[in-house]
Amino acid sequence: EADIYQTPRYLVIGTGKKITLECSQTMGHDKMYWYQQDPGMELHLIHYSYGVNSTEKGDLSSESTVSRIRTEHFPLTLESARPSHTSQYLCASSEPMGNEQFFGPGTRLTVL
Amino acid sequence: AQSVAQPEDQVNVAEGNPLTVKCTYSVSGNPYLFWYVQYPNRGLQFLLKYITGDNLVKGSYGFEAEFNKSQTSFHLKKPSALVSDSALYFCAVISDTGRRALTFGSGTRLQVQP
């Protein structure tokens, strides 16, 4: 079992609220990622980080933002949630090139 | 650019029969290839990977995959399917030339009937 954690697991929130999805890993990995996945569908990379103070946008445009102040922590923030943000958000981390990505359990977000 | 194709949305197989889940890829440079499995309301679990060496890779839960460079394929196989193998399977690729993250296929739902 990989040591990568996401909280909350489920979140139902009203439109316009600010939310932060937490992701932490205890493996000391430099690389971390956020993916968005609609149920049973493909994963879309929305953010990634190569290390502390390094963040980049992924393939899918997202209104969310991320920060990487500590190696083990990679939170994702939505300043004003909308129903279109309803989805599952998966966090992952990896060792340098060639090694697998370890995934957290995901946060299922519903915006009413 | 890198991409992955999983041509089958769903694969149905009877318990005890062999299964194959197909994956083809496209990358610049040499590919690193992965298979993940996802159970309902869970994150992705790593099954196996191909980096270099033997084209037949063995992984978790009795799964294996064969790397075929000429056909740019990395099909997932298991000799004898279990009902508990029913899940969503994702193939993924990353190039050795420095792409930032894995690119995932669209997923294939495996349904194993008792």
Coordinates of C-alpha atoms in Angstrom, one line a residue:
Chain A
E1 CA 0.0 0.0 0.0
A2 CA 1.4 3.4 -1.1
D3 CA 1.8 6.1 1.6
I4 CA -0.1 8.8 -0.1
Y5 CA -3.1 10.3 1.5
Q6 CA -6.0 12.5 0.3
T7 CA -8.6 14.3 2.4
P8 CA -11.5 14.6 2.4
R9 CA -12.5 11.5 0.5
Y10 CA -15.9 12.9 -0.3
L11 CA -17.0 16.5 -0.3
V12 CA -20.4 18.1 -1.2
I13 CA -20.4 21.8 -1.3
G14 CA -22.4 24.7 -2.6
T15 CA -21.5 26.9 -5.6
G16 CA -19.2 29.8 -4.9
K17 CA -17.4 28.2 -1.9
K18 CA -13.6 28.1 -1.6
I19 CA -12.2 24.6 -1.1
T20 CA -8.9 23.0 -0.6
L21 CA -8.2 19.3 -1.4
E22 CA -5.3 18.0 0.6
C23 CA -2.7 15.5 -0.6
S24 CA 0.3 14.3 1.4
Q25 CA 2.9 11.6 0.8
T26 CA 5.5 10.2 3.2
M27 CA 7.8 8.6 0.6
G28 CA 10.0 11.7 0.0
H29 CA 9.0 11.8 -3.7
D30 CA 10.0 15.0 -5.5
K31 CA 7.4 14.6 -8.3
M32 CA 3.7 15.0 -7.5
Y33 CA 0.6 15.2 -9.7
W34 CA -3.1 16.1 -9.7
Y35 CA -5.5 14.3 -12.1
Q36 CA -9.2 14.9 -12.7
Q37 CA -11.3 11.9 -13.5
D38 CA -15.0 11.6 -14.2
P39 CA -16.4 8.3 -12.9
G40 CA -15.2 5.4 -15.0
M41 CA -13.5 7.7 -17.5
E42 CA -9.9 8.6 -18.4
L43 CA -7.6 10.6 -16.3
H44 CA -6.6 14.1 -17.2
L45 CA -3.5 15.7 -15.8
I46 CA -4.3 19.2 -14.4
H47 CA -1.2 20.1 -12.3
Y48 CA 2.2 18.7 -11.6
S49 CA 5.3 19.6 -9.6
Y50 CA 8.9 18.6 -9.8
G51 CA 9.7 19.7 -6.3
V52 CA 9.4 22.4 -3.7
N53 CA 8.3 25.8 -5.3
S54 CA 7.8 24.1 -8.7
T55 CA 4.3 23.9 -10.1
E56 CA 3.1 23.6 -13.7
K57 CA -0.2 23.3 -15.4
G58 CA -1.1 20.0 -17.0
D59 CA -2.9 19.0 -20.2
L60 CA -6.5 19.8 -19.1
S61 CA -7.2 23.4 -18.4
S62 CA -8.3 23.9 -14.8
E63 CA -9.5 26.8 -12.7
S64 CA -7.8 25.2 -9.7
T65 CA -4.4 26.3 -8.3
V66 CA -1.8 24.3 -6.4
S67 CA 1.2 25.0 -4.2
R68 CA 4.3 23.1 -3.2
I69 CA 5.8 24.6 -0.1
R70 CA 6.9 21.3 1.4
T71 CA 8.0 18.1 -0.4
E72 CA 5.3 16.0 1.2
H73 CA 2.4 18.3 0.7
F74 CA 0.6 19.3 -2.6
P75 CA -2.8 20.9 -1.9
L76 CA -5.2 21.9 -4.7
T77 CA -7.5 24.9 -4.2
L78 CA -10.6 26.1 -6.0
E79 CA -11.4 29.7 -5.1
S80 CA -15.0 29.5 -6.2
A81 CA -16.5 26.1 -6.8
R82 CA -19.0 25.5 -9.6
P83 CA -21.1 22.5 -10.6
S84 CA -18.7 22.0 -13.6
H85 CA -16.0 21.2 -11.0
T86 CA -17.9 18.1 -9.9
S87 CA -15.5 15.2 -10.5
Q88 CA -13.0 12.9 -8.8
Y89 CA -9.6 14.3 -8.1
L90 CA -6.6 12.0 -7.8
C91 CA -3.2 12.9 -6.4
A92 CA -0.1 10.9 -7.2
S93 CA 3.7 11.0 -6.6
S94 CA 6.7 9.3 -8.2
E95 CA 10.4 8.8 -8.0
P96 CA 12.5 10.0 -10.9
M97 CA 11.8 8.9 -14.4
G98 CA 11.0 5.3 -15.1
N99 CA 9.3 4.5 -11.8
E100 CA 5.6 4.1 -11.3
Q101 CA 3.3 6.8 -9.9
F102 CA 1.7 6.0 -6.6
F103 CA -1.9 7.2 -6.3
G104 CA -4.0 8.4 -3.4
P105 CA -7.5 7.1 -2.9
G106 CA -9.0 10.2 -4.5
T107 CA -11.4 13.0 -3.4
R108 CA -14.9 12.8 -4.9
L109 CA -16.2 16.4 -5.2
T110 CA -19.8 17.4 -5.8
V111 CA -20.7 21.0 -6.3
L112 CA -24.4 21.8 -6.0
Chain B
A1 CA 3.8 13.9 -28.1
Q2 CA 2.8 10.7 -26.4
S3 CA -0.5 8.9 -26.5
V4 CA -2.2 5.6 -25.5
A5 CA -5.1 3.8 -27.1
Q6 CA -7.2 1.2 -25.4
P7 CA -9.6 0.2 -28.2
E8 CA -12.0 -1.7 -26.1
D9 CA -14.4 0.0 -23.6
Q10 CA -15.3 -3.3 -22.1
V11 CA -14.0 -6.8 -22.1
N12 CA -16.2 -9.7 -21.0
V13 CA -14.7 -13.1 -20.0
A14 CA -15.8 -16.2 -18.1
E15 CA -14.1 -17.1 -14.9
G16 CA -11.2 -19.5 -15.5
N17 CA -10.7 -18.3 -19.1
P18 CA -7.7 -16.4 -20.3
L19 CA -8.1 -12.6 -20.6
T20 CA -6.4 -10.0 -22.7
V21 CA -6.8 -6.2 -22.4
K22 CA -5.3 -4.3 -25.4
C23 CA -3.1 -1.3 -25.4
T24 CA -1.1 0.5 -28.1
Y25 CA 1.0 3.6 -27.6
S26 CA 2.8 6.3 -29.5
V27 CA 5.9 8.2 -28.1
S28 CA 9.0 10.0 -29.3
G29 CA 12.0 8.1 -27.9
N30 CA 11.8 4.9 -25.9
P31 CA 8.6 4.1 -24.0
Y32 CA 8.2 3.3 -20.3
L33 CA 4.8 1.4 -20.1
F34 CA 2.5 0.8 -17.2
W35 CA -0.7 -0.9 -16.3
Y36 CA -2.9 0.2 -13.4
V37 CA -6.2 -1.2 -12.0
Q38 CA -8.9 0.9 -10.4
Y39 CA -11.7 -0.6 -8.2
P40 CA -14.9 1.4 -7.5
N41 CA -14.3 4.6 -5.4
R42 CA -10.6 3.9 -5.2
G43 CA -7.4 5.3 -6.5
L44 CA -5.3 3.6 -9.1
Q45 CA -3.2 0.6 -8.1
F46 CA 0.0 -0.2 -9.9
L47 CA 0.1 -3.7 -11.6
L48 CA 3.2 -3.8 -13.7
K49 CA 5.7 -1.9 -15.8
Y50 CA 8.0 -2.3 -18.7
I51 CA 11.2 -0.2 -18.7
T52 CA 13.8 -2.3 -20.5
G53 CA 14.9 -5.9 -20.9
D54 CA 12.6 -8.9 -21.2
N55 CA 9.5 -8.2 -23.3
L56 CA 7.3 -10.3 -21.0
V57 CA 6.7 -8.5 -17.7
K58 CA 5.1 -10.2 -14.8
G59 CA 3.2 -8.2 -12.2
S60 CA 0.7 -8.3 -9.3
Y61 CA -2.2 -10.7 -9.0
G62 CA -1.0 -13.1 -11.7
F63 CA -1.1 -10.5 -14.5
E64 CA 1.5 -10.1 -17.2
A65 CA 2.0 -8.0 -20.2
E66 CA 4.0 -8.3 -23.4
F67 CA 5.9 -5.4 -24.9
N68 CA 5.9 -5.5 -28.7
K69 CA 8.0 -2.7 -30.2
S70 CA 7.2 -3.4 -33.8
Q71 CA 3.4 -3.3 -33.1
T72 CA 3.8 -0.6 -30.4
S73 CA 1.7 -2.6 -28.1
F74 CA 1.6 -3.6 -24.5
H75 CA -1.3 -5.9 -24.0
L76 CA -2.3 -7.1 -20.5
K77 CA -2.9 -10.8 -20.0
K78 CA -3.8 -13.3 -17.4
P79 CA -4.0 -17.1 -18.0
S80 CA -7.1 -17.6 -15.8
A81 CA -9.5 -14.8 -14.9
L82 CA -11.1 -14.4 -11.5
V83 CA -14.4 -12.7 -10.7
S84 CA -12.4 -10.4 -8.4
D85 CA -10.4 -9.2 -11.4
S86 CA -13.5 -7.2 -12.5
A87 CA -12.4 -3.6 -12.5
L88 CA -11.3 -0.7 -14.7
Y89 CA -7.8 -1.1 -16.2
F90 CA -5.6 1.7 -17.5
C91 CA -2.6 1.6 -19.7
A92 CA -0.1 4.4 -19.4
V93 CA 3.1 5.6 -21.2
I94 CA 5.9 8.0 -20.6
S95 CA 8.8 8.7 -22.9
D96 CA 12.4 8.4 -21.8
T97 CA 13.1 11.8 -23.4
G98 CA 11.7 13.7 -20.5
R99 CA 7.9 14.1 -20.7
R100 CA 6.6 15.4 -17.5
A101 CA 4.0 12.8 -16.5
L102 CA 2.3 9.6 -17.5
T103 CA -0.3 9.7 -20.3
F104 CA -3.2 7.4 -19.6
G105 CA -5.4 5.5 -22.0
S106 CA -9.2 5.9 -21.7
G107 CA -9.5 2.7 -19.7
T108 CA -11.1 -0.7 -20.3
R109 CA -13.7 -2.2 -18.0
L110 CA -13.1 -5.9 -17.4
Q111 CA -16.1 -7.9 -16.5
V112 CA -15.5 -11.5 -15.4
Q113 CA -18.6 -13.6 -15.2
P114 CA -18.9 -16.5 -12.7

